[in-house]
Tab-separated table of C-alpha atoms in Angstrom:
chain	number	residue	atom	x	y	z
V	114	MET	CA	-27.848	33.697	-28.775
V	115	THR	CA	-29.235	35.381	-25.724
V	116	PRO	CA	-29.420	33.810	-22.317
V	117	ALA	CA	-32.896	33.065	-21.312
V	118	PRO	CA	-33.811	35.215	-17.769
V	119	VAL	CA	-32.731	33.266	-14.479
V	120	GLY	CA	-34.451	35.307	-11.756
V	121	HIS	CA	-37.633	35.846	-12.797
V	122	GLY	CA	-41.216	34.189	-12.095
V	123	ALA	CA	-40.840	30.502	-11.680
V	124	GLU	CA	-36.812	30.815	-12.284
V	125	ARG	CA	-36.011	32.486	-9.248
V	126	ALA	CA	-36.547	29.145	-7.397
V	127	ARG	CA	-33.809	27.485	-9.488
V	128	ARG	CA	-30.783	26.448	-7.992
V	129	PHE	CA	-27.126	26.877	-9.854
V	130	ALA	CA	-24.056	25.661	-9.557
V	131	GLN	CA	-20.464	25.234	-10.829
V	132	ASP	CA	-20.493	22.512	-13.354
V	133	PRO	CA	-18.200	20.397	-12.063
V	134	ALA	CA	-16.986	19.322	-15.388
V	135	VAL	CA	-15.591	22.760	-15.876
V	136	LEU	CA	-11.499	22.955	-15.773
V	137	SER	CA	-10.638	26.238	-14.190
V	138	ARG	CA	-7.583	28.319	-13.001
V	139	THR	CA	-7.095	31.340	-10.987
V	140	THR	CA	-3.930	33.384	-10.899
V	141	GLY	CA	-3.936	36.414	-8.518
V	142	ARG	CA	-7.139	38.248	-10.307
V	143	GLN	CA	-8.449	36.316	-12.572
V	144	THR	CA	-10.194	33.012	-13.045
V	145	LEU	CA	-10.042	31.346	-16.448
V	146	LEU	CA	-12.607	28.713	-17.484
V	147	CYS	CA	-12.752	25.893	-20.192
V	148	THR	CA	-15.975	24.467	-20.716
V	149	ARG	CA	-17.467	21.906	-22.811
V	150	ASP	CA	-19.520	24.342	-24.643
V	151	GLU	CA	-17.199	26.829	-25.520
V	152	PRO	CA	-14.101	26.393	-28.265
V	153	GLU	CA	-11.963	28.152	-25.736
V	154	PRO	CA	-10.831	28.991	-22.447
V	155	PHE	CA	-12.512	32.072	-21.571
V	156	VAL	CA	-11.446	34.754	-18.278
V	157	LEU	CA	-14.402	35.748	-16.045
V	158	ASP	CA	-14.661	39.745	-15.634
V	159	ASP	CA	-15.257	40.466	-11.558
V	160	THR	CA	-18.449	40.143	-11.407
V	161	ALA	CA	-18.622	36.786	-13.287
V	162	GLN	CA	-15.940	35.870	-10.907
V	163	ALA	CA	-17.682	36.515	-7.855
V	164	ALA	CA	-20.605	35.045	-9.124
V	165	TRP	CA	-18.578	31.838	-10.300
V	166	GLN	CA	-16.803	31.393	-6.843
V	167	ALA	CA	-20.516	32.075	-4.931
V	168	PHE	CA	-21.875	29.094	-6.971
V	169	ARG	CA	-19.175	26.221	-5.467
V	170	ALA	CA	-23.027	25.122	-3.376
V	171	PRO	CA	-25.594	25.167	-5.290
V	172	ARG	CA	-28.003	28.781	-5.265
V	173	THR	CA	-30.284	30.766	-6.305
V	174	VAL	CA	-29.843	33.887	-7.916
V	175	ALA	CA	-31.476	35.954	-4.928
V	176	GLU	CA	-29.415	34.353	-2.381
V	177	VAL	CA	-26.381	35.242	-3.805
V	178	ALA	CA	-27.278	38.578	-4.870
V	179	GLY	CA	-28.139	39.214	-1.056
V	180	ASP	CA	-24.797	37.969	0.288
V	181	LEU	CA	-23.098	39.797	-2.356
V	182	ALA	CA	-25.115	43.115	-1.885
V	183	SER	CA	-24.068	42.653	2.120
V	184	SER	CA	-20.645	42.565	1.197
V	185	PHE	CA	-20.462	45.143	-0.662
V	186	ARG	CA	-23.232	47.178	1.173
V	187	ALA	CA	-25.005	47.299	-1.618
V	188	ASP	CA	-28.904	47.285	-2.350
V	189	PRO	CA	-30.091	43.902	-2.744
V	190	ALA	CA	-32.428	44.112	-5.784
V	191	VAL	CA	-29.485	46.297	-7.815
V	192	VAL	CA	-26.964	43.092	-6.934
V	193	ALA	CA	-29.541	40.714	-8.252
V	194	ARG	CA	-30.636	42.571	-11.419
V	195	ASP	CA	-26.739	43.212	-12.640
V	196	LEU	CA	-26.192	39.358	-11.539
V	197	GLU	CA	-29.014	37.600	-13.665
V	198	PRO	CA	-27.103	38.050	-17.133
V	199	VAL	CA	-23.870	37.196	-15.684
V	200	VAL	CA	-25.685	33.845	-14.313
V	201	ALA	CA	-27.622	33.254	-17.110
V	202	ASP	CA	-24.141	33.760	-19.801
V	203	LEU	CA	-22.565	31.458	-17.123
V	204	VAL	CA	-25.545	28.987	-17.826
V	205	ALA	CA	-25.022	29.086	-21.634
V	206	ARG	CA	-21.631	28.824	-21.922
V	207	GLY	CA	-21.498	25.846	-19.800
V	208	ALA	CA	-20.208	26.341	-16.971
V	209	LEU	CA	-22.979	26.799	-14.492
V	210	VAL	CA	-25.845	24.474	-14.409
V	211	ALA	CA	-29.850	23.692	-13.069
V	212	VAL	CA	-29.728	21.388	-10.291
V	213	SER	CA	-33.038	22.484	-9.002
L	59	MET	CA	30.236	12.870	-14.339
L	60	THR	CA	30.654	16.909	-13.418
L	61	VAL	CA	27.544	18.576	-13.356
L	62	ALA	CA	27.135	21.797	-16.212
L	63	ALA	CA	28.305	24.716	-15.403
L	64	PRO	CA	25.442	27.614	-15.127
L	65	LEU	CA	22.080	26.661	-16.688
L	66	ALA	CA	21.270	29.299	-19.492
L	67	PRO	CA	17.627	28.467	-19.952
L	68	ALA	CA	16.781	28.538	-24.235
L	69	GLY	CA	16.228	31.725	-25.456
L	70	ALA	CA	16.637	33.805	-22.464
L	71	PRO	CA	20.002	36.262	-22.378
L	72	ILE	CA	22.745	35.099	-19.614
L	73	ALA	CA	21.937	38.343	-17.500
L	74	VAL	CA	18.047	37.089	-16.268
L	75	ALA	CA	19.143	33.166	-17.155
L	76	PRO	CA	20.264	33.154	-13.227
L	77	LEU	CA	17.551	34.938	-12.360
L	78	LEU	CA	14.628	32.809	-13.829
L	79	GLY	CA	16.527	29.681	-11.649
L	80	ARG	CA	15.578	31.784	-8.270
L	81	ILE	CA	11.507	32.551	-9.978
L	82	ALA	CA	11.518	28.593	-10.353
L	83	ALA	CA	12.478	27.499	-6.961
L	84	VAL	CA	9.990	30.255	-5.718
L	85	GLY	CA	7.750	28.204	-2.929
L	86	VAL	CA	10.874	25.180	-2.482
L	87	PRO	CA	11.461	24.723	1.262
L	88	GLY	CA	14.884	26.791	1.838
L	89	ALA	CA	15.457	28.785	-1.512
L	90	ALA	CA	17.052	32.055	-1.067
L	91	PRO	CA	14.560	34.369	-3.017
L	92	PRO	CA	15.374	36.175	-6.055
L	93	GLU	CA	17.741	38.786	-5.746
L	94	LEU	CA	16.940	41.773	-7.057
L	95	ALA	CA	16.772	45.217	-5.567
L	96	ALA	CA	15.486	47.385	-8.061
L	97	PRO	CA	12.850	46.736	-10.758
L	98	LEU	CA	14.491	46.378	-14.329
L	99	ASP	CA	14.173	48.192	-17.024
L	100	ASP	CA	11.301	47.195	-19.549
L	101	GLY	CA	13.661	45.706	-22.237
L	102	ALA	CA	14.992	43.867	-19.559
L	103	TRP	CA	11.801	42.522	-17.752
L	104	ASP	CA	10.304	41.741	-21.554
L	105	GLN	CA	13.067	39.576	-21.711
L	106	LEU	CA	12.928	38.356	-18.386
L	107	VAL	CA	8.422	37.391	-19.049
L	108	ALA	CA	9.285	36.059	-22.612
L	109	GLY	CA	12.263	33.979	-20.683
L	110	ALA	CA	9.445	33.039	-18.447
L	111	ALA	CA	6.693	31.974	-20.705
L	112	ALA	CA	9.259	30.218	-23.028
L	113	GLU	CA	10.555	28.087	-19.752
L	114	ARG	CA	6.237	27.466	-18.962
L	115	ILE	CA	7.527	29.196	-15.465
L	116	THR	CA	5.177	32.019	-15.703
L	117	GLY	CA	3.098	30.513	-13.057
L	118	HIS	CA	6.153	30.730	-10.189
L	119	LEU	CA	6.854	34.469	-11.808
L	120	VAL	CA	3.579	35.642	-10.551
L	121	ALA	CA	3.554	34.101	-6.904
L	122	ALA	CA	7.416	35.587	-7.004
L	123	LEU	CA	5.256	39.204	-7.708
L	124	GLY	CA	2.543	38.504	-5.623
L	125	ALA	CA	4.766	37.201	-2.489
L	126	GLY	CA	6.390	40.765	-2.923
L	127	ALA	CA	9.047	38.397	-3.891
L	128	LEU	CA	9.910	40.710	-7.172
L	129	PRO	CA	10.045	44.478	-7.278
L	130	ALA	CA	8.349	45.165	-10.159
L	131	ALA	CA	6.532	48.181	-12.005
L	132	PRO	CA	2.040	47.975	-12.160
L	133	HIS	CA	2.424	47.518	-15.503
L	134	GLN	CA	5.338	45.324	-15.392
L	135	HIS	CA	2.975	43.143	-13.171
L	136	THR	CA	0.556	42.921	-15.730
L	137	ALA	CA	2.600	41.955	-18.215
L	138	ALA	CA	3.607	39.051	-16.604
L	139	GLU	CA	0.143	38.330	-15.584
L	140	ARG	CA	-1.219	38.330	-19.486
L	141	ALA	CA	2.082	35.823	-19.858
L	142	HIS	CA	0.677	33.315	-17.730
L	143	VAL	CA	-2.763	33.808	-19.001
L	144	ARG	CA	-1.684	32.855	-21.863
L	145	ALA	CA	0.112	29.460	-20.550
L	146	LEU	CA	-3.096	29.034	-17.810
L	147	ALA	CA	-5.570	28.874	-21.506
L	148	ARG	CA	-2.742	26.260	-23.136
L	149	ASP	CA	-3.016	24.142	-19.931
L	150	LEU	CA	-6.647	24.139	-19.926
L	151	VAL	CA	-7.003	23.347	-23.779
L	152	LEU	CA	-4.522	20.732	-23.261
L	153	GLU	CA	-6.789	19.410	-19.670
L	154	ARG	CA	-9.771	19.134	-21.883
L	155	LEU	CA	-7.790	16.818	-24.357
L	156	LEU	CA	-6.017	14.365	-21.995
L	157	LEU	CA	-9.716	13.942	-20.217
L	158	ASP	CA	-11.060	13.329	-24.018
L	159	VAL	CA	-7.659	11.200	-24.460
L	160	SER	CA	-8.505	9.560	-20.688
L	161	GLY	CA	-11.952	8.733	-21.773
L	162	ARG	CA	-11.882	7.270	-24.757
L	163	CYS	CA	-9.282	4.676	-23.059
L	164	ALA	CA	-11.300	3.633	-20.507
L	165	ALA	CA	-14.233	3.220	-22.871
L	166	ALA	CA	-11.455	0.631	-24.480
L	167	GLY	CA	-10.739	-1.147	-21.643
L	168	ILE	CA	-7.367	0.032	-21.665
L	169	GLU	CA	-5.142	0.560	-18.261
L	170	HIS	CA	-3.208	4.226	-18.536
L	171	ARG	CA	-1.621	6.404	-16.322
L	172	VAL	CA	-1.488	10.428	-16.604
L	173	LEU	CA	2.205	11.255	-16.777
L	174	LYS	CA	4.057	14.532	-15.948
L	175	GLY	CA	2.696	18.463	-16.212
L	176	PRO	CA	-1.189	17.760	-15.734
L	177	ALA	CA	-0.658	15.320	-13.082
L	178	LEU	CA	2.063	16.993	-10.817
L	179	ALA	CA	-0.353	20.432	-11.403
L	180	HIS	CA	-3.001	18.137	-9.315
L	181	SER	CA	-0.826	16.064	-7.159
L	182	ALA	CA	2.464	18.201	-6.139
L	183	TYR	CA	1.901	21.572	-6.744
L	184	PRO	CA	0.027	23.613	-4.208
L	185	SER	CA	-2.290	25.195	-7.068
L	186	PRO	CA	-1.995	23.627	-10.433
L	187	ASP	CA	-1.646	27.402	-11.995
L	188	ARG	CA	1.808	26.361	-10.655
L	189	ARG	CA	2.842	24.021	-13.367
L	190	SER	CA	2.183	24.365	-16.553
L	191	PHE	CA	2.697	22.308	-19.278
L	192	ALA	CA	3.033	21.868	-23.637
L	193	ASP	CA	0.902	18.370	-24.085
L	194	VAL	CA	-0.596	15.129	-22.806
L	195	ASP	CA	1.339	12.046	-21.955
L	196	LEU	CA	0.020	9.248	-21.450
L	197	LEU	CA	1.227	5.823	-20.222
L	198	VAL	CA	0.195	2.330	-21.124
L	199	ARG	CA	1.344	-1.313	-21.104
L	200	GLY	CA	3.045	-2.220	-24.318
L	201	ASP	CA	1.004	-5.068	-24.927
L	202	ASP	CA	-2.238	-2.212	-24.773
L	203	PHE	CA	0.263	0.204	-27.149
L	204	ASP	CA	-1.035	-0.559	-30.601
L	205	ARG	CA	-4.686	-0.936	-29.695
L	206	THR	CA	-4.343	2.683	-27.730
L	207	VAL	CA	-2.430	4.251	-30.924
L	208	ALA	CA	-5.532	2.654	-33.222
L	209	THR	CA	-7.487	3.995	-30.870
L	210	LEU	CA	-6.599	7.532	-30.883
L	211	VAL	CA	-6.194	7.404	-34.501
L	212	ALA	CA	-9.473	6.425	-35.159
L	213	ALA	CA	-10.652	10.133	-32.194
L	214	GLY	CA	-8.880	11.823	-35.105
L	215	GLY	CA	-5.037	11.343	-34.092
L	216	ARG	CA	-2.131	11.422	-36.276
L	217	ARG	CA	0.689	9.229	-35.325
L	218	ARG	CA	3.786	11.951	-36.270
L	219	PHE	CA	6.815	9.239	-36.903
L	220	ASP	CA	6.444	5.401	-37.322
L	221	GLU	CA	8.614	2.861	-35.462
L	222	PRO	CA	11.583	1.155	-37.376
L	223	ARG	CA	10.145	-2.116	-37.660
L	224	PRO	CA	5.896	-3.075	-36.582
L	225	GLY	CA	5.556	-4.165	-33.518
L	226	PHE	CA	9.168	-2.301	-32.153
L	227	THR	CA	7.752	0.149	-30.251
L	228	ARG	CA	5.286	-2.212	-28.206
L	229	ARG	CA	8.511	-4.146	-27.382
L	230	PHE	CA	11.170	-2.063	-27.306
L	231	GLY	CA	10.183	1.625	-27.252
L	232	LYS	CA	9.350	4.613	-25.613
L	233	GLY	CA	6.549	5.786	-27.107
L	234	ALA	CA	4.835	7.522	-30.000
L	235	ALA	CA	3.958	11.180	-30.764
L	236	VAL	CA	0.233	11.406	-31.529
L	237	THR	CA	-1.317	14.729	-32.971
L	238	ILE	CA	-5.108	15.478	-32.471
L	239	ASP	CA	-6.176	18.994	-33.757
L	240	HIS	CA	-3.028	20.067	-33.657
L	241	LEU	CA	-2.258	19.040	-29.592
L	242	ASP	CA	0.252	16.650	-28.979
L	243	VAL	CA	-0.399	13.744	-27.404
L	244	ASP	CA	2.910	11.982	-26.408
L	245	LEU	CA	2.018	8.003	-25.510
L	246	HIS	CA	3.928	6.029	-23.413
L	247	ARG	CA	5.477	2.101	-23.010
L	248	THR	CA	8.414	3.507	-20.537
L	249	LEU	CA	9.511	6.822	-19.212
L	250	ALA	CA	12.553	7.523	-21.616
L	251	PRO	CA	14.019	6.653	-24.830
L	252	GLY	CA	16.815	4.740	-25.160
L	253	PRO	CA	19.107	2.297	-22.268
L	254	PHE	CA	17.734	3.877	-19.690
L	255	GLY	CA	13.844	3.792	-21.198
L	256	LEU	CA	14.744	-0.406	-20.887
L	257	THR	CA	16.195	-0.895	-18.012
L	258	VAL	CA	12.535	0.677	-16.352
L	259	ALA	CA	10.796	-1.458	-14.469
L	260	LEU	CA	7.426	-1.462	-16.313
L	261	ASP	CA	4.968	-3.095	-13.575
L	262	ASP	CA	6.195	-0.221	-11.094
L	263	LEU	CA	4.642	1.914	-12.891
L	264	PHE	CA	1.112	0.949	-12.440
L	265	VAL	CA	1.633	0.823	-8.461
L	266	ALA	CA	-0.508	2.259	-6.163
L	267	PRO	CA	-1.452	4.706	-8.363
L	268	THR	CA	-1.717	8.904	-7.309
L	269	PRO	CA	-5.405	10.118	-7.580
L	270	VAL	CA	-5.277	13.335	-10.189
L	271	PRO	CA	-8.456	15.002	-9.876
L	272	ILE	CA	-9.776	17.182	-12.830
L	273	GLY	CA	-13.256	18.299	-14.254
L	274	GLY	CA	-14.736	16.456	-11.759
L	275	ARG	CA	-13.111	13.315	-12.618
L	276	THR	CA	-10.228	11.144	-10.850
L	277	LEU	CA	-8.062	10.181	-13.421
L	278	LEU	CA	-4.599	8.325	-11.784
L	279	GLY	CA	-0.814	9.305	-12.207
L	280	LEU	CA	1.801	7.389	-10.973
L	281	GLY	CA	2.407	6.099	-7.131
L	282	ALA	CA	5.046	8.131	-5.402
L	283	THR	CA	8.165	6.315	-6.104
L	284	ALA	CA	7.851	6.154	-9.958
L	285	ARG	CA	6.231	9.458	-9.753
L	286	PHE	CA	9.422	10.859	-8.225
L	287	LEU	CA	12.017	8.840	-10.106
L	288	HIS	CA	9.985	9.574	-13.694
L	289	ALA	CA	10.659	13.722	-12.698
L	290	CYS	CA	14.202	12.339	-12.630
L	291	MET	CA	14.772	11.208	-15.996
L	292	HIS	CA	12.574	14.057	-17.332
L	293	ALA	CA	14.889	16.606	-16.261
L	294	VAL	CA	18.012	14.298	-16.989
L	295	LEU	CA	17.338	12.609	-20.118
L	296	GLY	CA	14.871	15.655	-21.791
L	297	ASP	CA	16.423	18.046	-23.418
L	298	PRO	CA	20.409	18.851	-23.965
L	299	VAL	CA	19.848	21.757	-21.838
L	300	PRO	CA	17.917	20.658	-19.180
L	301	ARG	CA	14.755	22.859	-18.534
L	302	LEU	CA	13.763	24.979	-15.429
L	303	VAL	CA	10.208	22.691	-15.171
L	304	PRO	CA	11.441	19.332	-14.519
L	305	LEU	CA	14.315	20.234	-11.876
L	306	ARG	CA	11.520	22.214	-10.212
L	307	ASP	CA	9.294	19.317	-9.997
L	308	VAL	CA	12.478	17.123	-8.874
L	309	ALA	CA	13.084	19.903	-6.129
L	310	GLN	CA	9.164	20.064	-5.826
L	311	LEU	CA	8.271	16.131	-4.562
L	312	ALA	CA	11.794	15.937	-2.890
L	313	ARG	CA	11.496	18.516	-0.607
L	314	THR	CA	7.551	18.974	-0.226
L	315	THR	CA	6.090	15.506	-0.876
L	316	ALA	CA	6.444	12.743	1.784
L	317	LEU	CA	9.062	10.794	-0.297
L	318	ASP	CA	10.007	7.689	0.620
L	319	VAL	CA	14.034	7.614	0.123
L	320	ASP	CA	14.538	4.374	1.083
L	321	ALA	CA	11.932	3.002	-1.676
L	322	VAL	CA	12.976	5.497	-3.920
L	323	LEU	CA	17.196	4.343	-4.209
L	324	ALA	CA	15.443	0.518	-4.264
L	325	ALA	CA	13.489	1.450	-6.979
L	326	ALA	CA	16.111	3.023	-8.530
L	327	ALA	CA	18.549	0.475	-8.530
L	328	ARG	CA	16.111	-1.530	-10.274
L	329	TRP	CA	15.363	0.422	-12.850
L	330	ARG	CA	19.870	1.204	-12.999
L	331	VAL	CA	19.004	4.475	-12.982
L	332	ARG	CA	20.997	5.629	-9.741
L	333	ALA	CA	23.585	7.964	-11.815
L	334	VAL	CA	20.455	9.435	-13.386
L	335	VAL	CA	18.829	10.220	-9.693
L	336	GLN	CA	22.303	11.258	-8.540
L	337	ARG	CA	22.689	13.895	-11.591
L	338	ALA	CA	18.841	15.561	-11.486
L	339	VAL	CA	18.869	16.207	-8.209
L	340	ARG	CA	22.780	17.974	-8.264
L	341	LEU	CA	21.109	20.444	-11.525
L	342	SER	CA	18.037	20.923	-9.544
L	343	ARG	CA	20.055	22.451	-6.804
L	344	HIS	CA	22.153	24.411	-8.230
L	345	ALA	CA	20.344	25.328	-11.443
L	346	LEU	CA	17.396	26.651	-8.541
L	347	GLY	CA	20.487	27.990	-5.691
L	348	LEU	CA	18.901	25.463	-3.068
L	349	PRO	CA	21.229	24.467	-0.289
L	350	ALA	CA	22.567	21.075	-0.155
L	351	ASP	CA	19.902	19.782	2.757
L	352	GLY	CA	17.268	17.941	0.510
L	353	PRO	CA	16.700	14.085	1.578
L	354	LEU	CA	19.274	12.960	-1.548
L	355	ASP	CA	21.869	15.347	-1.639
L	356	GLU	CA	23.833	12.861	0.852
L	357	PHE	CA	22.988	10.229	-1.889
L	358	ALA	CA	24.133	12.579	-4.556
L	359	GLU	CA	27.130	13.564	-3.059
L	360	HIS	CA	28.859	10.114	-2.576
L	361	TYR	CA	26.909	7.593	-5.186
L	362	ARG	CA	29.401	5.911	-7.385
L	363	PRO	CA	27.839	5.480	-11.180
L	364	GLU	CA	27.677	2.215	-12.467
L	365	ARG	CA	29.814	1.283	-15.790
L	366	PHE	CA	26.318	0.854	-17.347
L	367	GLU	CA	25.716	4.249	-16.006
L	368	ARG	CA	27.744	6.096	-17.261
L	369	ALA	CA	28.244	4.831	-20.720
L	370	ALA	CA	24.548	4.457	-21.077
L	371	LEU	CA	24.341	8.496	-19.515
L	372	ARG	CA	26.817	9.316	-21.972
L	373	SER	CA	24.591	8.836	-24.886
L	374	TYR	CA	21.947	10.996	-23.310
L	375	VAL	CA	24.401	14.440	-21.880
L	376	ALA	CA	27.604	13.612	-24.065
L	377	ALA	CA	28.597	16.010	-26.756
L	378	ASP	CA	27.582	13.467	-29.168
L	379	ARG	CA	24.486	12.108	-27.467
L	380	GLY	CA	21.841	11.439	-29.786
L	381	TYR	CA	19.017	8.242	-30.967
L	382	PRO	CA	22.318	6.444	-32.575
L	383	LEU	CA	24.084	6.357	-29.627
L	384	GLN	CA	20.807	5.816	-27.611
L	385	ALA	CA	19.919	3.090	-29.571
L	386	ALA	CA	24.065	1.022	-29.202
L	387	ALA	CA	24.009	1.677	-25.617
L	388	GLY	CA	20.017	0.372	-25.522
L	389	VAL	CA	21.884	-3.559	-26.459
L	390	ARG	CA	23.424	-3.252	-23.262
L	391	ALA	CA	20.627	-2.743	-21.683
L	392	LEU	CA	18.242	-5.398	-22.382
L	393	ARG	CA	18.459	-9.287	-21.254
L	394	GLY	CA	18.591	-12.492	-23.051
L	395	VAL	CA	19.532	-13.018	-26.572
L	396	GLY	CA	16.514	-13.092	-28.444
L	397	ALA	CA	15.559	-9.550	-27.362
L	398	ARG	CA	18.929	-8.290	-28.370
L	399	ALA	CA	18.815	-9.951	-31.479
L	400	ALA	CA	15.229	-8.577	-32.258
L	401	TYR	CA	16.136	-5.073	-30.968
L	402	ILE	CA	19.768	-5.353	-33.259
L	403	ARG	CA	17.003	-6.785	-36.199
L	404	ALA	CA	15.450	-3.421	-35.968
L	405	MET	CA	17.696	-1.047	-36.153
L	406	VAL	CA	20.163	-2.457	-39.208
L	407	VAL	CA	17.052	-3.699	-41.074
L	408	PRO	CA	14.139	-1.179	-40.772
L	409	SER	CA	11.164	-0.599	-42.470
L	410	PRO	CA	11.767	1.025	-45.822
L	411	ASP	CA	9.499	3.759	-45.106
L	412	TYR	CA	11.088	4.467	-41.567
L	413	VAL	CA	14.692	4.522	-42.905
L	414	ARG	CA	13.056	7.058	-45.509
L	415	ASP	CA	11.623	9.207	-43.079
L	416	ARG	CA	14.857	9.400	-40.530
L	417	ASP	CA	17.647	9.068	-42.929
L	418	GLY	CA	17.148	9.237	-46.443
L	419	GLY	CA	18.175	5.634	-47.731
L	420	TYR	CA	19.774	2.336	-46.551
L	421	LEU	CA	23.322	3.485	-48.054
L	422	ARG	CA	23.415	7.091	-45.461
L	423	ARG	CA	22.143	4.781	-43.008
L	424	ALA	CA	24.354	1.766	-43.495
L	425	GLY	CA	27.479	4.704	-43.255
L	426	ARG	CA	25.674	6.569	-40.172
L	427	ALA	CA	25.704	2.657	-38.536
L	428	LEU	CA	29.162	2.026	-39.158
L	429	ARG	CA	30.106	5.462	-38.365
L	430	LEU	CA	28.535	4.402	-34.701
L	431	SER	CA	29.892	0.846	-34.574
L	432	ARG	CA	33.628	2.131	-34.848
L	433	ARG	CA	33.214	5.292	-32.146
L	434	THR	CA	31.552	2.392	-29.860
L	435	LEU	CA	34.393	0.071	-30.354
L	436	ARG	CA	37.118	2.626	-29.778
């Protein structure tokens, strides 16, 4: 199933946050998540881990992309473009939920 | 009763055994760091990681590496992390099962408490990745026991062993194992099999619970005093060779949480398990290489176990330990003629299905009982 885009049009104003029901563990450089929608726990890669951490509080993709771009001195548009499918995937897996 | 000689975790060669004890102690105040002057060769490192995985202390191994307390090559770091990720994945699957089971109990109006691993991971350790576990343990009241088993069976669970007679477990037994989707739910009525399980003041187990936050919900664990006593019982009575995880639990709770020592010793007296606490404190200190400055070390040094405690403890730790000896010692733990009569009747004349599963037949069971009674009367 292809995740729905999350950073375009009306979706741009949508806020996402960690689903409080997600079970997680972090060790050193890795984060594992266990959601109701996935049969097995899965490990987040570096980008997904950054995205997961960034959505502790409800935020839009653009807000998170702006912060990450600032931290890594990157182009916010490029970061947003890379971030959108990651967020969409986390939403599809039940790790992030839309809150507005 | 003397403390056992240096521990050798099951499956680990003697060479890494002391090192595993030091690793299990990482983070306990006063613990000496692992003594390793140079990285191990790859063969020894693989054995160490395998030993840590078998003992379920990969979280402490990774913490030791992260703190620079253990020299290791980058590929050895990676091997340790990989083993820990496997352990954490299992922990998460078990937590998901726990939430499901807890939710079903709550929906059925069954009061329950989370025990051991998941409860301690989220309430007693600095982060839950430091405390791995192998199953889910849940405590319910005796009156709710049969209904809880029925609830879990209705959810697809399978009870693994029959009880000696219908109703035995809710009155005398430690509990029952229920398998759900190849995962084990250890359903408890009390905290240990045998005599010490029968002396626990069960009402104490539901007093002043500890919040256990998991997956956006707040489950309930044992109160601080009961939680520590259970850790001691788990460490001493759980396995023939004490495992590092419960020994670390004893140290973690005694040395890093606000334990009320007077309340612990009063409850231990009420439960008749002071000898168990003594042995747990001594074993924990010895296995983890801790200084004798913990809050219960003075008690452990001077306490003289009662006759009942000595006999009961023997049924768990002596060379001829086992269920038959524990069953015989259990009679002495019970108070009242009626309770003793019902217990003995269940042991002597259990149900046919139970006899077939456990003993292979009544004649074999009678022979075993005769040998046991001769040993007990000697």
